Structures are given as structure tokens and as C-alpha cells.
mmCIF file of C-alpha atoms in Angstrom:
data_model
loop_
_atom_site.group_PDB
_atom_site.id
_atom_site.type_symbol
_atom_site.label_atom_id
_atom_site.label_comp_id
_atom_site.label_asym_id
_atom_site.label_seq_id
_atom_site.Cartn_x
_atom_site.Cartn_y
_atom_site.Cartn_z
ATOM 1 C CA MET A 1 162.794 219.593 68.768
ATOM 2 C CA ASN A 2 164.160 222.142 66.357
ATOM 3 C CA VAL A 3 164.362 221.253 62.653
ATOM 4 C CA ASP A 4 164.624 224.778 61.278
ATOM 5 C CA SER A 5 168.251 224.283 60.266
ATOM 6 C CA HIS A 6 167.627 220.946 58.529
ATOM 7 C CA GLN A 7 166.659 220.497 54.879
ATOM 8 C CA LEU A 8 163.972 217.829 54.611
ATOM 9 C CA PRO A 9 164.550 215.497 51.655
ATOM 10 C CA PRO A 10 161.591 215.301 49.225
ATOM 11 C CA ILE A 11 159.347 212.255 49.344
ATOM 12 C CA GLU A 12 160.006 210.127 46.256
ATOM 13 C CA ASP A 13 157.073 207.697 46.360
ATOM 14 C CA GLU A 14 153.901 209.034 44.712
ATOM 15 C CA LYS A 15 151.490 207.319 47.107
ATOM 16 C CA ASP A 16 153.439 208.492 50.167
ATOM 17 C CA PHE A 17 153.412 212.024 48.769
ATOM 18 C CA GLU A 18 149.637 211.891 48.317
ATOM 19 C CA HIS A 19 149.175 210.670 51.878
ATOM 20 C CA LEU A 20 151.468 213.420 53.150
ATOM 21 C CA LEU A 21 149.353 216.082 51.415
ATOM 22 C CA LYS A 22 146.167 214.467 52.733
ATOM 23 C CA ASP A 23 147.475 214.696 56.311
ATOM 24 C CA MET A 24 148.682 218.261 55.782
ATOM 25 C CA MET A 25 145.311 219.358 54.416
ATOM 26 C CA ARG A 26 143.515 217.775 57.353
ATOM 27 C CA VAL A 27 145.468 220.144 59.575
ATOM 28 C CA ARG A 28 145.099 223.158 57.279
ATOM 29 C CA LEU A 29 141.336 222.713 56.900
ATOM 30 C CA LYS A 30 140.817 221.640 60.535
ATOM 31 C CA ASN A 31 138.882 218.658 59.235
ATOM 32 C CA SER A 32 140.357 215.251 60.030
ATOM 33 C CA ASP A 33 137.359 213.354 58.639
ATOM 34 C CA GLY A 34 136.515 215.520 55.648
ATOM 35 C CA VAL A 35 139.788 215.341 53.694
ATOM 36 C CA LEU A 36 140.091 212.292 51.431
ATOM 37 C CA LEU A 37 142.123 210.751 48.663
ATOM 38 C CA ASN A 38 140.287 210.982 45.363
ATOM 39 C CA GLY A 39 139.407 207.663 43.730
ATOM 40 C CA THR A 40 141.638 204.726 42.890
ATOM 41 C CA GLY A 41 143.666 203.594 39.903
ATOM 42 C CA GLY A 42 141.570 203.473 36.720
ATOM 43 C CA GLN A 43 138.962 205.952 37.929
ATOM 44 C CA ALA A 44 138.618 209.492 36.613
ATOM 45 C CA GLN A 45 140.262 211.867 39.074
ATOM 46 C CA TYR A 46 139.718 215.194 37.272
ATOM 47 C CA SER A 47 143.271 216.379 38.128
ATOM 48 C CA ILE A 48 142.665 215.968 41.875
ATOM 49 C CA ASP A 49 144.436 213.541 44.187
ATOM 50 C CA VAL A 50 143.236 214.949 47.518
ATOM 51 C CA PHE A 51 140.117 216.986 48.271
ATOM 52 C CA GLY A 52 138.392 218.312 51.340
ATOM 53 C CA ARG A 53 136.266 221.037 52.872
ATOM 54 C CA ASP A 54 137.424 223.801 55.194
ATOM 55 C CA ARG A 55 135.566 223.348 58.487
ATOM 56 C CA ASP A 56 135.362 227.117 59.079
ATOM 57 C CA THR A 57 134.660 228.598 55.625
ATOM 58 C CA LEU A 58 132.985 225.502 54.114
ATOM 59 C CA GLU A 59 134.983 226.066 50.907
ATOM 60 C CA TRP A 60 136.256 223.071 48.947
ATOM 61 C CA PHE A 61 139.989 222.511 48.358
ATOM 62 C CA GLY A 62 141.601 220.255 45.768
ATOM 63 C CA VAL A 63 145.217 219.100 45.583
ATOM 64 C CA GLN A 64 147.107 217.619 42.641
ATOM 65 C CA CYS A 65 150.370 215.881 43.635
ATOM 66 C CA LYS A 66 153.390 215.934 41.314
ATOM 67 C CA VAL A 67 156.456 213.920 42.307
ATOM 68 C CA LYS A 68 159.504 214.942 40.286
ATOM 69 C CA GLU A 69 162.849 213.223 40.004
ATOM 70 C CA LEU A 70 165.865 215.110 41.298
ATOM 71 C CA GLY A 71 166.638 217.978 38.927
ATOM 72 C CA LYS A 72 163.325 217.701 37.047
ATOM 73 C CA LYS A 73 160.977 220.695 36.945
ATOM 74 C CA LEU A 74 157.254 221.208 36.935
ATOM 75 C CA THR A 75 156.257 223.070 33.772
ATOM 76 C CA ILE A 76 153.717 225.750 32.968
ATOM 77 C CA GLN A 77 152.189 223.364 30.420
ATOM 78 C CA GLU A 78 151.568 220.783 33.154
ATOM 79 C CA ILE A 79 149.932 223.358 35.401
ATOM 80 C CA THR A 80 147.700 224.576 32.575
ATOM 81 C CA LYS A 81 146.657 221.003 31.745
ATOM 82 C CA GLU A 82 145.812 220.158 35.355
ATOM 83 C CA VAL A 83 143.753 223.325 35.831
ATOM 84 C CA ALA A 84 141.785 222.528 32.672
ATOM 85 C CA GLY A 85 141.154 218.982 33.899
ATOM 86 C CA ILE A 86 139.503 220.098 37.121
ATOM 87 C CA ALA A 87 136.423 221.352 35.250
ATOM 88 C CA GLY A 88 134.595 218.025 35.587
ATOM 89 C CA PHE A 89 135.039 217.740 39.357
ATOM 90 C CA ASN A 90 132.027 218.074 41.626
ATOM 91 C CA PRO A 91 131.745 219.908 44.053
ATOM 92 C CA ALA A 92 133.285 223.098 42.672
ATOM 93 C CA ILE A 93 136.779 223.782 44.030
ATOM 94 C CA SER A 94 137.518 227.205 45.531
ATOM 95 C CA THR A 95 141.267 226.680 46.050
ATOM 96 C CA TYR A 96 143.321 224.394 43.839
ATOM 97 C CA ILE A 97 146.824 223.476 45.024
ATOM 98 C CA ILE A 98 149.395 221.849 42.775
ATOM 99 C CA ALA A 99 151.920 220.331 45.177
ATOM 100 C CA THR A 100 155.273 219.214 43.813
ATOM 101 C CA THR A 101 158.589 217.874 45.052
ATOM 102 C CA ALA A 102 160.320 220.166 42.529
ATOM 103 C CA LYS A 103 162.095 223.355 43.595
ATOM 104 C CA ARG A 104 160.403 226.735 43.881
ATOM 105 C CA ASP A 105 160.010 228.565 40.581
ATOM 106 C CA THR A 106 158.820 232.163 40.327
ATOM 107 C CA LYS A 107 157.510 231.615 36.785
ATOM 108 C CA LEU A 108 155.259 228.802 37.996
ATOM 109 C CA GLN A 109 153.882 230.957 40.796
ATOM 110 C CA GLN A 110 153.106 233.711 38.301
ATOM 111 C CA ALA A 111 151.463 231.232 35.938
ATOM 112 C CA ALA A 112 149.289 229.913 38.769
ATOM 113 C CA ALA A 113 148.201 233.452 39.616
ATOM 114 C CA ALA A 114 147.331 234.072 35.973
ATOM 115 C CA LEU A 115 145.208 230.897 35.836
ATOM 116 C CA SER A 116 143.257 231.901 38.941
ATOM 117 C CA THR A 117 139.719 233.220 38.528
ATOM 118 C CA ASN A 118 137.136 234.864 40.744
ATOM 119 C CA GLN A 119 135.743 231.397 41.384
ATOM 120 C CA MET A 120 138.984 229.482 42.004
ATOM 121 C CA GLN A 121 142.452 230.358 43.274
ATOM 122 C CA VAL A 122 145.348 228.332 41.850
ATOM 123 C CA ILE A 123 148.458 227.864 44.021
ATOM 124 C CA VAL A 124 151.727 226.026 43.439
ATOM 125 C CA TRP A 125 153.423 224.491 46.487
ATOM 126 C CA SER A 126 157.074 223.714 45.796
ATOM 127 C CA TRP A 127 159.010 221.348 48.022
ATOM 128 C CA GLU A 128 160.489 224.332 49.894
ATOM 129 C CA ASP A 129 156.940 225.530 50.614
ATOM 130 C CA ILE A 130 155.859 222.100 51.850
ATOM 131 C CA ALA A 131 158.943 221.721 54.061
ATOM 132 C CA ASP A 132 158.365 225.154 55.611
ATOM 133 C CA ILE A 133 154.752 224.268 56.413
ATOM 134 C CA LEU A 134 155.779 220.953 57.981
ATOM 135 C CA LYS A 135 158.077 222.828 60.388
ATOM 136 C CA GLU A 136 155.177 224.852 61.804
ATOM 137 C CA ASN A 137 153.996 223.754 65.250
ATOM 138 C CA GLU A 138 150.528 222.590 64.259
ATOM 139 C CA TYR A 139 152.020 220.213 61.672
ATOM 140 C CA ARG A 140 154.498 218.672 64.123
ATOM 141 C CA HIS A 141 152.705 215.312 64.296
ATOM 142 C CA VAL A 142 152.639 215.093 60.471
ATOM 143 C CA LEU A 143 156.365 215.828 60.342
ATOM 144 C CA MET A 144 157.035 213.106 62.915
ATOM 145 C CA LYS A 145 154.888 210.604 60.986
ATOM 146 C CA TYR A 146 156.853 210.934 57.726
ATOM 147 C CA TYR A 147 160.278 211.900 59.091
ATOM 148 C CA HIS A 148 160.466 210.014 62.382
ATOM 149 C CA ARG A 149 163.936 208.742 61.469
ATOM 150 C CA PHE A 150 165.211 212.315 61.900
ATOM 151 C CA PHE A 151 164.354 212.361 65.590
ATOM 152 C CA VAL A 152 165.401 210.503 68.706
ATOM 153 C CA ASP A 153 163.272 210.418 71.846
ATOM 154 C CA ALA A 154 166.039 211.204 74.295
ATOM 155 C CA ARG A 155 163.881 210.200 77.244
ATOM 156 C CA LEU A 156 163.571 206.684 75.851
ATOM 157 C CA MET A 157 167.147 206.400 74.592
ATOM 158 C CA GLY A 158 168.634 207.549 77.873
ATOM 159 C CA ASN A 159 170.403 210.632 76.533
ATOM 160 C CA THR A 160 170.953 213.890 78.358
ATOM 161 C CA VAL A 161 169.132 216.696 76.557
ATOM 162 C CA GLY A 162 168.809 220.431 76.955
ATOM 163 C CA LYS A 163 168.865 223.746 75.172
ATOM 164 C CA VAL A 164 170.175 227.281 75.505
ATOM 165 C CA ILE A 165 167.631 229.890 76.581
ATOM 166 C CA THR A 166 167.623 233.611 77.343
ATOM 167 C CA LEU A 167 166.349 234.506 80.814
ATOM 168 C CA GLN A 168 165.690 238.104 81.872
ATOM 169 C CA VAL A 169 165.225 238.591 85.628
ATOM 170 C CA GLY A 170 164.378 241.533 87.860
ATOM 171 C CA THR A 171 161.953 242.908 90.424
ATOM 172 C CA ASP A 172 158.553 244.572 90.163
ATOM 173 C CA GLY A 173 158.377 243.918 86.428
ATOM 174 C CA ARG A 174 161.709 245.610 85.691
ATOM 175 C CA TYR A 175 164.263 243.295 84.082
ATOM 176 C CA ILE A 176 167.768 244.205 85.171
ATOM 177 C CA SER A 177 169.867 241.108 84.463
ATOM 178 C CA GLY A 178 170.000 238.888 81.391
ATOM 179 C CA TYR A 179 171.408 235.361 81.174
ATOM 180 C CA HIS A 180 172.113 232.878 78.406
ATOM 181 C CA LEU A 181 171.580 229.587 80.207
ATOM 182 C CA PHE A 182 171.893 225.976 79.185
ATOM 183 C CA ILE A 183 169.124 224.021 80.914
ATOM 184 C CA GLY A 184 169.294 220.251 80.645
ATOM 185 C CA LYS A 185 168.183 217.018 82.300
ATOM 186 C CA THR A 186 169.568 213.530 82.598
ATOM 187 C CA THR A 187 167.201 210.572 82.323
ATOM 188 C CA SER A 188 166.287 207.698 84.580
ATOM 189 C CA HIS A 189 168.781 205.515 82.667
ATOM 190 C CA ASP A 190 171.802 207.277 84.146
ATOM 191 C CA PRO A 191 173.202 205.118 86.993
ATOM 192 C CA HIS A 192 174.640 208.025 89.019
ATOM 193 C CA PHE A 193 172.650 211.168 88.183
ATOM 194 C CA LYS A 194 169.129 209.952 87.492
ATOM 195 C CA ASN A 195 166.650 212.715 86.618
ATOM 196 C CA THR A 196 169.082 215.489 87.528
ATOM 197 C CA TYR A 197 168.657 218.969 86.083
ATOM 198 C CA ILE A 198 171.653 220.927 84.804
ATOM 199 C CA ILE A 199 172.098 224.702 84.653
ATOM 200 C CA ALA A 200 175.060 226.478 83.067
ATOM 201 C CA ASP A 201 175.770 230.173 82.564
ATOM 202 C CA MET A 202 177.174 230.233 79.029
ATOM 203 C CA PHE A 203 178.979 233.563 79.420
ATOM 204 C CA SER A 204 180.523 232.886 82.830
ATOM 205 C CA LYS A 205 181.244 229.237 81.934
ATOM 206 C CA THR A 206 179.900 228.122 85.307
ATOM 207 C CA MET A 207 177.493 225.280 85.969
ATOM 208 C CA ASP A 208 175.721 223.236 88.618
ATOM 209 C CA ASN A 209 173.046 220.590 88.911
ATOM 210 C CA PHE A 210 169.865 220.773 90.924
ATOM 211 C CA PRO A 211 166.755 218.825 91.924
ATOM 212 C CA VAL A 212 163.171 220.081 91.667
ATOM 213 C CA PRO A 213 162.164 221.909 93.757
ATOM 214 C CA ALA A 214 165.509 223.724 93.797
ATOM 215 C CA PHE A 215 167.224 225.729 96.527
ATOM 216 C CA GLU A 216 169.699 228.564 96.221
ATOM 217 C CA SER A 217 172.555 226.355 97.358
ATOM 218 C CA ASP A 218 171.840 224.027 94.435
ATOM 219 C CA ILE A 219 172.735 226.613 91.779
ATOM 220 C CA GLU A 220 175.293 228.807 93.546
ATOM 221 C CA SER A 221 178.184 227.462 91.443
ATOM 222 C CA ALA A 222 176.361 228.372 88.224
ATOM 223 C CA ILE A 223 174.806 231.704 89.269
ATOM 224 C CA ARG A 224 177.383 233.630 91.271
ATOM 225 C CA ASN A 225 175.315 236.784 91.805
ATOM 226 C CA ARG A 226 173.341 236.306 95.009
ATOM 227 C CA HIS A 227 170.621 238.789 94.042
ATOM 228 C CA ASP A 228 169.927 237.062 90.699
ATOM 229 C CA ARG A 229 170.269 233.597 92.173
ATOM 230 C CA LYS A 230 167.359 234.235 94.527
ATOM 231 C CA ILE A 231 165.158 235.244 91.607
ATOM 232 C CA ILE A 232 166.308 232.440 89.287
ATOM 233 C CA VAL A 233 165.669 229.708 91.836
ATOM 234 C CA ARG A 234 162.131 231.029 92.231
ATOM 235 C CA TRP A 235 161.754 230.952 88.430
ATOM 236 C CA ILE A 236 162.947 227.334 88.349
ATOM 237 C CA ASN A 237 160.315 226.378 90.905
ATOM 238 C CA SER A 238 157.578 228.339 89.112
ATOM 239 C CA VAL A 239 157.756 226.477 85.775
ATOM 240 C CA ASN A 240 157.706 222.910 84.556
ATOM 241 C CA ILE A 241 161.380 222.807 83.563
ATOM 242 C CA GLU A 242 161.049 219.703 81.410
ATOM 243 C CA ASP A 243 157.849 220.416 79.482
ATOM 244 C CA GLU A 244 157.920 224.216 79.322
ATOM 245 C CA VAL A 245 161.650 224.845 78.984
ATOM 246 C CA ILE A 246 163.632 221.826 77.746
ATOM 247 C CA TYR A 247 160.973 220.356 75.435
ATOM 248 C CA GLY A 248 158.995 223.565 74.941
ATOM 249 C CA ASP A 249 159.229 225.868 71.941
ATOM 250 C CA GLU A 250 160.057 229.060 73.845
ATOM 251 C CA ARG A 251 163.642 230.277 74.049
ATOM 252 C CA GLU A 252 163.110 233.634 75.757
ATOM 253 C CA PHE A 253 161.854 233.849 79.337
ATOM 254 C CA TYR A 254 161.091 236.782 81.619
ATOM 255 C CA TYR A 255 160.637 236.551 85.380
ATOM 256 C CA SER A 256 160.479 239.084 88.176
ATOM 257 C CA ILE A 257 159.460 239.021 91.832
ATOM 258 C CA PRO A 258 158.314 241.841 94.138
ATOM 259 C CA HIS A 259 161.214 243.786 95.629
ATOM 260 C CA ARG A 260 159.627 243.319 99.056
ATOM 261 C CA THR A 261 159.836 239.547 98.620
ATOM 262 C CA LEU A 262 163.501 239.836 97.775
ATOM 263 C CA LEU A 263 164.160 241.920 100.915
ATOM 264 C CA GLU A 264 162.314 239.348 103.011
ATOM 265 C CA ASP A 265 164.508 236.619 101.552
ATOM 266 C CA PHE A 266 167.651 238.484 102.499
ATOM 267 C CA ALA A 267 166.262 239.161 105.968
ATOM 268 C CA MET A 268 165.669 235.439 106.424
ATOM 269 C CA ASP A 269 169.271 234.807 105.396
ATOM 270 C CA GLU A 270 170.487 237.167 108.117
ATOM 271 C CA ASP A 271 168.379 235.353 110.693
ATOM 272 C CA SER A 272 169.803 232.003 109.601
ATOM 273 C CA PRO A 273 172.329 230.508 112.049
ATOM 274 C CA GLU A 274 174.526 229.482 109.136
ATOM 275 C CA ASP A 275 177.284 231.958 108.304
ATOM 276 C CA SER A 276 177.563 233.171 104.716
ATOM 277 C CA GLU A 277 180.688 234.513 103.095
ATOM 278 C CA GLU A 278 178.840 236.034 100.119
ATOM 279 C CA THR A 279 179.039 239.806 99.810
ATOM 280 C CA ASP A 280 176.903 240.500 96.731
ATOM 281 C CA GLU A 281 174.713 243.547 97.170
ATOM 282 C CA ILE A 282 171.020 243.756 96.410
#
């Protein structure tokens, strides 16, 4: 799942925004039980909507949430007022975050730095900052919770999915050949090609499908070079194609085998009773 190219729309509901920041801080502070919403309507909140303690440093964090209508800005006066209001909060806050759905503003960041003291750091999180944090791997479950409508579980919907990767292959740790491959997989919903893996060489515009474990003959239409095909089929059988490649976060892979192993493979081919018309050299 790659959302880097998508702009997440700001959350418009104040309560939802507070809950979002609570869940984000639980990840940031590594403390799922020690991050809470502060009070209820009618109670004094001392400019804090969410507070919690960092599990590692034991420092206290406070968050003030500011939902802004489209085009509206957070002001320096608002920041100054909120920082002044935190004085009555107990325990003492070491890091105070003012989180807003408004756009990033350099003047606000400078004002926050100016309001910081040796006892408390003041930070402004704009919506761009929040969206960037949500796209980090450790916040993936928070992103899914609040933006699940952006994603489709292809395995449940019965769609074929895949992605383009870079694969460098060689022998004895030396990478000689590089490929841009599309690796995909059909699902169990497909009536003719259930759970079939797909491999395509994007530059050569060649493709094939294969089972797992794979054999050289399964990918010979996609990978024409016999030398590389022997290495790539071993790579396919060495990884979990679905979890590590298709649904994994990595897009660059490196794989080599001992040159002796490659020679043994070719020797076995020569001993095979089946004739081969391939003439690729090692």
C-alpha cells in the first residue's frame, strides 16, 4: 500500500481530530495505555486535549487540537493564548504540540520556537506535518483506521495486485544484471487462474506466470537470458513473494548465488535427456 502520492484530506470533526491525535501520540510515545483525552465538556482543560507520558524518557506530552475551516489559518495570537493556558496543568508538560488542520506556516513555527523555554518545547503540527507522519510505517494502522475508505483489500475483493520492483542479480555477491520487474498475483476468486503469480520484464515487455515453488520453464517467456533466469527462479523460491514482495514495503532487491552452484545447474541441464535450443552463455 503506497499513499505517498495521495493528499490526505483534513479531518473536519473536532472529536475525530482529537481521537486521531490520541492514537498518533500512543504510537509516538510507545504507550498505548498512558495517552488519554483530557476531561470532558465543561471541565477545565488547561489548553490540552490529549496528554500522555513517553514510555522511554518518562517526559509528559500535551496536545491542543485546532480544527480550521478550509482557508482559515491558525494565528500567533491563538498559539500564545494556548501556551499561557497550559500553566495550570499538572503534571508539568515537557513538549507541547499544537496540532491543526490548517496549512503549514513558517511564521507559526518561528513563533512556537520563540515561546519554547528550557522547561517546555512548543511545536506546531500543520496538516501537512500530520499527513506525513501518518504515512510512516509505524502509523499504518492509525492511517487505516481513519482513512480506510482510501484502501481496498484486493485479496478480499478478488482483484489482481502487484507492483514494479528493481531486482539486481549476480554470483558470489557481484551484481551483474538489473531488472525492472512487475510481480503480481491473482486471487482465489479468479475462475481460471486462481492464486497464480505473474512476472513481467518491463523493459523487454515480456511476461509469464508461475506457481510457487517455481521452475525455470515457468518464467522463460519473461526472462529470456538463461543465466539470469536460473538465478531469478532461485530468488523467487527464496522469498515469500506475497508478503515480502507484493505487499511488502521494499522495492529494491538484491540476490546472488555461488558461481559453483550456477555451473552445477548448467551441468545438470546437459545431463538432462530433454534437448534445449537455448544458446545463452554463462
